[in-house]
Structures are given as structure tokens and as C-alpha cells.
CSV table of C-alpha atoms and ligand atoms in Angstrom, one decimal:
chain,number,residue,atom,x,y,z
A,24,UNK,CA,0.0,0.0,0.0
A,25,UNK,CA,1.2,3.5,-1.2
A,26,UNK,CA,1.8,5.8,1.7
A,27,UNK,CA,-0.6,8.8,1.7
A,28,UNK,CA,0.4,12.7,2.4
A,29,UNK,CA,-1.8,15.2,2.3
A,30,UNK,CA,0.1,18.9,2.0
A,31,UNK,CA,-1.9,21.7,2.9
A,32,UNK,CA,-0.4,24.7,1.1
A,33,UNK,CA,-2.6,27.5,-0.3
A,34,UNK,CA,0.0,28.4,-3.0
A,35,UNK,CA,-0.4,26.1,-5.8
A,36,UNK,CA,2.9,26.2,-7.8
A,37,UNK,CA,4.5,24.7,-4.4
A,38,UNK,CA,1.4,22.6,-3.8
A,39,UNK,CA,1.5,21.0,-6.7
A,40,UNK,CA,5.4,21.0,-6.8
A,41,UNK,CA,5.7,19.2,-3.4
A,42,UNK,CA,2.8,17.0,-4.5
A,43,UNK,CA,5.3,15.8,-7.6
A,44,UNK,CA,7.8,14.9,-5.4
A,45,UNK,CA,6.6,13.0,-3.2
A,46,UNK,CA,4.2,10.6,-5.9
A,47,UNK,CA,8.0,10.1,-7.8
A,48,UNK,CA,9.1,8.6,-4.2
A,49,UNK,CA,6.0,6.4,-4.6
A,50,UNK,CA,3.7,8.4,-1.8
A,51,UNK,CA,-0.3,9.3,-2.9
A,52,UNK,CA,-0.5,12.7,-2.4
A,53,UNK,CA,-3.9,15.2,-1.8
A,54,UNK,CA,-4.0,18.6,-1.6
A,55,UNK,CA,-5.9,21.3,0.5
A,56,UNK,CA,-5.5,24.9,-0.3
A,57,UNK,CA,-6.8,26.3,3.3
A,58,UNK,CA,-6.4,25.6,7.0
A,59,UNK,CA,-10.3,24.5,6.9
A,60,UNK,CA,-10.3,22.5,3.7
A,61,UNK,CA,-7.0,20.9,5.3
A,62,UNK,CA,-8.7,20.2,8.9
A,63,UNK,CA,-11.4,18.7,7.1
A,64,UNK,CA,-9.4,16.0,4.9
A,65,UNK,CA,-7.2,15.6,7.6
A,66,UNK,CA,-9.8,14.1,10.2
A,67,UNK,CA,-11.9,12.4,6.6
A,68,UNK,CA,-9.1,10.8,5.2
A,69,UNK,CA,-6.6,7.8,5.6
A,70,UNK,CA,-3.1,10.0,5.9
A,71,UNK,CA,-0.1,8.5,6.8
A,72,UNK,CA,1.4,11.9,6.9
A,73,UNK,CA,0.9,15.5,6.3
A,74,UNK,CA,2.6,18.6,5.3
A,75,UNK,CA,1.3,21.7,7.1
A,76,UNK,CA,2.3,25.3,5.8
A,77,UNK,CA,1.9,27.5,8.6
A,78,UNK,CA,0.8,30.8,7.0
A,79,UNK,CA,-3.1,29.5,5.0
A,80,UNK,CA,-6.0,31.1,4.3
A,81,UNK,CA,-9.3,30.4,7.2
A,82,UNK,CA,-7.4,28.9,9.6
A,83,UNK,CA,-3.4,29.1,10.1
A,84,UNK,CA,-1.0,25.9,10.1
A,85,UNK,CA,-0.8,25.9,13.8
A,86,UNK,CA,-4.1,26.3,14.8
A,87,UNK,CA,-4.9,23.3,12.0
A,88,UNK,CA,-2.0,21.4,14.1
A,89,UNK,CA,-3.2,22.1,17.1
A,90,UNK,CA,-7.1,20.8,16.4
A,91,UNK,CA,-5.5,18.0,14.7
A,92,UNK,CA,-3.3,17.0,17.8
A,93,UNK,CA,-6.9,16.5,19.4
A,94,UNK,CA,-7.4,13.7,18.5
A,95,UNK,CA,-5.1,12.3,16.0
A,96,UNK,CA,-1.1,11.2,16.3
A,97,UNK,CA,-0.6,11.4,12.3
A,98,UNK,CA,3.4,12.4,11.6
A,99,UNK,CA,2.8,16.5,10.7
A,100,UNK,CA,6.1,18.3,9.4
A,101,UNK,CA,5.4,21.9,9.1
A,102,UNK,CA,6.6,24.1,6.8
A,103,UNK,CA,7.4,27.3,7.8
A,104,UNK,CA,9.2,30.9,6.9
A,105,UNK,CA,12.7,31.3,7.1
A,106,UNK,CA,12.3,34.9,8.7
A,107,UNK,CA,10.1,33.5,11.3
A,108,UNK,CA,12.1,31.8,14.3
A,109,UNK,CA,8.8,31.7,16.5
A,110,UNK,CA,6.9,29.6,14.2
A,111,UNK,CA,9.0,26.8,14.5
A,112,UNK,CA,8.6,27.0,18.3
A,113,UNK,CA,5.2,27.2,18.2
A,114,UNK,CA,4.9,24.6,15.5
A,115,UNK,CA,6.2,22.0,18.0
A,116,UNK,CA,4.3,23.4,20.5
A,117,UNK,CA,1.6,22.6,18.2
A,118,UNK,CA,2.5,19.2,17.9
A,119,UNK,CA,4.1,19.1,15.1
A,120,UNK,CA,6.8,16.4,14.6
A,121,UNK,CA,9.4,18.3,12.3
A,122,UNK,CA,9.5,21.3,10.4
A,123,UNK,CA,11.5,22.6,7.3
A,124,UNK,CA,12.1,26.1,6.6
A,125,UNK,CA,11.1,27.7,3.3
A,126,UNK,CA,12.7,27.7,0.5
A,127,UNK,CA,13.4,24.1,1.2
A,128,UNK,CA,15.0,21.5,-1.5
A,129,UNK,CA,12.8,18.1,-2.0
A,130,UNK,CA,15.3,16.3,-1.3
A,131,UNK,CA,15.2,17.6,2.4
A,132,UNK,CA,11.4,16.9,3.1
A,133,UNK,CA,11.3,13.9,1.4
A,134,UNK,CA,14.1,12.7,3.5
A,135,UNK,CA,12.4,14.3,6.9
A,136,UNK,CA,9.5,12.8,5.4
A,137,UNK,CA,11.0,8.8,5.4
A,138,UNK,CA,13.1,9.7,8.7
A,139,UNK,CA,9.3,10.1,10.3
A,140,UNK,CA,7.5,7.7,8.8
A,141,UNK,CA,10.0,5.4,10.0
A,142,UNK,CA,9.8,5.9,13.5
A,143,UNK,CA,6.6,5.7,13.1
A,144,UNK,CA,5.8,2.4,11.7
A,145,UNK,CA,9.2,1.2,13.0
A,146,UNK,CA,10.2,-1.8,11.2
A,147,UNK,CA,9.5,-1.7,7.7
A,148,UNK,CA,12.6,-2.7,6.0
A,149,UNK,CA,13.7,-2.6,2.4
A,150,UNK,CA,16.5,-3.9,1.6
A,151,UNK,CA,18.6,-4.1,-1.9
A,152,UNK,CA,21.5,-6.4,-2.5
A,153,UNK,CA,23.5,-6.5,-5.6
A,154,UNK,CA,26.8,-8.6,-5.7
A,155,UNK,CA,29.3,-6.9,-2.5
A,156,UNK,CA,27.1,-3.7,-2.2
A,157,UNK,CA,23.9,-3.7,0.3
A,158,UNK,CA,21.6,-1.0,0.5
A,159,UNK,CA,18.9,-0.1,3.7
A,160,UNK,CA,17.2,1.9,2.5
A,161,UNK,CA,14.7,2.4,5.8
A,162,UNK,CA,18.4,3.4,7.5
A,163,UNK,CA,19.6,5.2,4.7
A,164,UNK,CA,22.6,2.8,5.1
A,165,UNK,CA,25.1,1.7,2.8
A,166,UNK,CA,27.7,-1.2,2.7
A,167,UNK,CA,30.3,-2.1,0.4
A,168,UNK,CA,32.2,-5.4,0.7
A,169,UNK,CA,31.2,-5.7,4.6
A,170,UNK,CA,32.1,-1.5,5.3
A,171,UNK,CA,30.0,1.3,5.8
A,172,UNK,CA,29.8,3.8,3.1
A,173,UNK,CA,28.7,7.8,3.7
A,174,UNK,CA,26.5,8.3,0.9
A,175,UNK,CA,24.8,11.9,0.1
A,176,UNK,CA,21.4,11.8,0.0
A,177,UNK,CA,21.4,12.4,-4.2
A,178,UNK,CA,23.8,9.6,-4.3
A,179,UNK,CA,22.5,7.2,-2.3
A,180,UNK,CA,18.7,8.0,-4.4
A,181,UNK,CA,20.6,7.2,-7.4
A,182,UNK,CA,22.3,4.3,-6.4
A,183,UNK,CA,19.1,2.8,-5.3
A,184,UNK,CA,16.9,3.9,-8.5
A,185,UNK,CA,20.1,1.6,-10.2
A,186,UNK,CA,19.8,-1.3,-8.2
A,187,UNK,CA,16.0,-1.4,-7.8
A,188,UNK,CA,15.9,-1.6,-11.6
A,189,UNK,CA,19.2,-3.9,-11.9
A,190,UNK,CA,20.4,-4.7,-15.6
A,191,UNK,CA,18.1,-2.1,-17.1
A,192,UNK,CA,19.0,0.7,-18.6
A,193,UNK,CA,18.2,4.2,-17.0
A,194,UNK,CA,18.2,7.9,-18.9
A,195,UNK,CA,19.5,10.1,-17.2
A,196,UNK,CA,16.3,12.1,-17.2
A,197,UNK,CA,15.3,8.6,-15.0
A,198,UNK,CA,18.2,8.9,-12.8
A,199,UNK,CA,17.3,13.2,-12.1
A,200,UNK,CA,14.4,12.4,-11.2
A,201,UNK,CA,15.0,9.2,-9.2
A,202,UNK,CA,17.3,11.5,-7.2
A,203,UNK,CA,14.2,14.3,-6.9
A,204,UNK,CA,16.9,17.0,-8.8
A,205,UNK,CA,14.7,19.3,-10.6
A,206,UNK,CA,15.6,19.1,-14.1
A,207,UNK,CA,14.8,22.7,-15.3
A,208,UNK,CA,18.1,23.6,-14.0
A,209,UNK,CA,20.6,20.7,-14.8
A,210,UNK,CA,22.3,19.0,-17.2
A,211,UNK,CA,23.0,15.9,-17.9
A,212,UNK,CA,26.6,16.3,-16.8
A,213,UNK,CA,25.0,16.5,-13.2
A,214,UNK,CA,23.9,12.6,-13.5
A,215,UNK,CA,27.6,12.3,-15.0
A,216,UNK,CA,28.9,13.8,-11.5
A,217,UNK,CA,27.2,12.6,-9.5
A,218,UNK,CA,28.0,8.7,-11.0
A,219,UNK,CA,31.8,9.6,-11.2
A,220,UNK,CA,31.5,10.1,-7.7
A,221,UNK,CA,29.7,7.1,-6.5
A,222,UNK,CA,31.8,4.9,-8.3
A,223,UNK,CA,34.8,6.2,-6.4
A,224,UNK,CA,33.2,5.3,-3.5
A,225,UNK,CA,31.4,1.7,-4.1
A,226,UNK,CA,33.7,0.4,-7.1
A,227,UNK,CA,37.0,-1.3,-6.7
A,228,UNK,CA,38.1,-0.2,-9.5
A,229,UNK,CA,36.5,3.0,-10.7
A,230,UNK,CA,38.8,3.3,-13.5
A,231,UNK,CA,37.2,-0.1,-14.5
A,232,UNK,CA,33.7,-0.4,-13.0
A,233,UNK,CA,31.9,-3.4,-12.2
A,234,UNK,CA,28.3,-2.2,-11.5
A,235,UNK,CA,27.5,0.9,-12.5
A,236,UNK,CA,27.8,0.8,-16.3
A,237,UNK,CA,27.9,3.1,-19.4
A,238,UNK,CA,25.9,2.5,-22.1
A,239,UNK,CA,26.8,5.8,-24.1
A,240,UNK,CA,23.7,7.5,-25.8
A,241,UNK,CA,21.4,5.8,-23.5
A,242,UNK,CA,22.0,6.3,-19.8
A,243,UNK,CA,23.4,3.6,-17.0
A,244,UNK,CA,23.0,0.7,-15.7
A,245,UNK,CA,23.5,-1.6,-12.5
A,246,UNK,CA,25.2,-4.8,-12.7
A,247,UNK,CA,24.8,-7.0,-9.5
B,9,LIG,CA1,1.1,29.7,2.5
């Protein structure tokens, strides 16, 4: 079953973009444009998490926090202004499990977004193996012939987009988004980077690597 989020954001263009991300991760997403309309889904719907903008139209994001806290222990992450040090406080206050300051990069909530959701359904585990390399991805964890390996957030969403889909070939349009890097301002040569790198640090031979293969015109490709 798909995880459900429900963001409550009046303005659209980051409603929607938010709403984007998190369906690429896999997620069912619903939108509410005001503190009312948000209260109202949030006590009507099955959630399994939802993404509170503080300043909203009818009823503000800690006020719907608050109401929500009532009767409900759903994960809330709130999104607040960077200008405004209170909110954060009384966000918590509030109830609210996390907060991320705007402007904020996907790749941040989505990854306070997992870090929640696994606390709070504890031990769902996934797991990817492909020859010496192992991937959790519930602990964000990776290890490479029996060590631990620090992987960057973008890295470690690429590496696992590779080995999900192992001995198929992915664009590099496939890969940005895998990674949730917004592609109206890269290139290609970011996927290119960002690979160089990780084969540094999972190959044992980058010169010569193993796994993560080229296939020139079309994109790469993991090899257990
Ligand atoms: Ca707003």
C-alpha cells in the first residue's frame, strides 16, 4: 500500500510541486488549499502523513495542528518561513513532529518525510543487494564489501533507483528524477557527477567499473 500525504499549502505552484515529489518517491499525495479544507481532509481521510504550511488562508498551520493533535497522532512536518524563528517554536508546540524552513529543497522533506515515517511504523525494512554492495534503504545505510559507506542523499537515491531496476538501462532524465533533482536547472553532466563520484566510492576499481555501467547514448546501468 502507497503511503498517503496530504500537504496543505494555499499556493499552488509549491502545492503541486511538493505534491510531484513526493508521488515520484511512490507516496499518494492530496492537496488542500486552506487551513479548513486541510482540517477537514485531515480528520476524513486515511493519511499517513501530512505537510502543514503554517501561514493559510481560514485557519493558520498551527491552529490546524493544534485541532489535529486532538485527536489524531498522524506524523505532521510543518513548513514554515525562514524569517520567522517563533513559528518553528510554536509549530512544535503545536505538535508538530518536524519542520522545514522555506525555500526548502525536496530532497530535504522527502528525506524528513522517510526519517518520520519510519519511526513511526518502525520496522519496515527494504532492503537491496547487488553482488558486494547492500543498500537499507529504511536506515539510509550503505555497505560495500562488509564497510559502511557515507553516501549523500542524491547519491544514495541514485544508487538505489540503479539497483532497484538492476540490468536495465536508465536515462539520465530517469536517474534526475530518481534523485528528486529538478531538471529545469541541470544537465545531464550533473547525472555524469554525480556517477563519477559514487563509483569512487562503491567500485574497486572506478577506473574499470563493475556495477555501474555506461551505455553511451542511452544512460546507465547496474550490474549485481
Ligand atoms: Ca502559505
Amino acid at each position: 500500500m502507497p503511503k498517503r500525504v496530504l500537504i496543505v499549502e494555499d499556493e499552488a505552484r509549491i502545492a503541486h510541486w511538493v505534491s510531484t515529489y513526493f508521488e515520484r518517491e511512490g507516496y499518494e499525495s492530496l492537496i488542500a488549499g486552506d487551513g479548513l479544507a486541510g482540517l477537514r481532509k485531515a480528520e476524513t481521510e486515511q493519511l499517513d502523513l501530512i505537510v502543514l504550511d503554517i501561514m493559510l488562508p481560514k485557519l493558520n498551520g498551527i491552529e490546524v495542528c493544534r485541532r489535529i493533535r486532538r485527536d489524531s497522532e498522524i506524523p505532521i512536518i510543518m513548513l514554515t518561513a525562514k524569517d520567522k524563528e517563533s513559528d518553528k517554536i510554536l509549530g512544535l508546540d503545536a505538535g508538530a513532529d518536524d519542520y522545514v524552513v522555506k525555500p526548502f529543497s525536496p530532497n530535504e522533506l522527502l528525506a524528513r518525510a522517510r526519517a518520520i515515517l519510519r519511526r513511526a511504523d518502525g520496522l519496515t525494512q527494504e532492503l537491496l543487494t547487488g553482488g558486494d554492495i547492500e543498500l537499507d534503504v529504511s536506515a539510509r545505510r550503505c555497505t560495500v564489501r562488509g564497510e559502511h559507506v557515507e553516501l549523500t542523499e542524491t547519491q544514495f537515491s541514485i544508487l538505489a533507483a540503479l539497483m532497484r531496476r538492476h540490468d536495465q538501462v536508465l536515462s539520465r532524465q530517469q536517474l534526475l528524477d530518481a534523485a528528486g533533482i529538478d531538471g529545469a536547472e541541470v544537465f545531464d553532466r550533473t547525472i555524469d557527477a554525480h556517477i563519477r563520484r559514487l563509483r569512487l566510492l562503491i567500485e574497486a576499481d572506478p577506473a574499470s567499473p563493475r556495477h555501474i555501467r555506461t551505455l553511451y547514448g542511452a544512460g546507465y546501468t547496474f550490474r549485481p
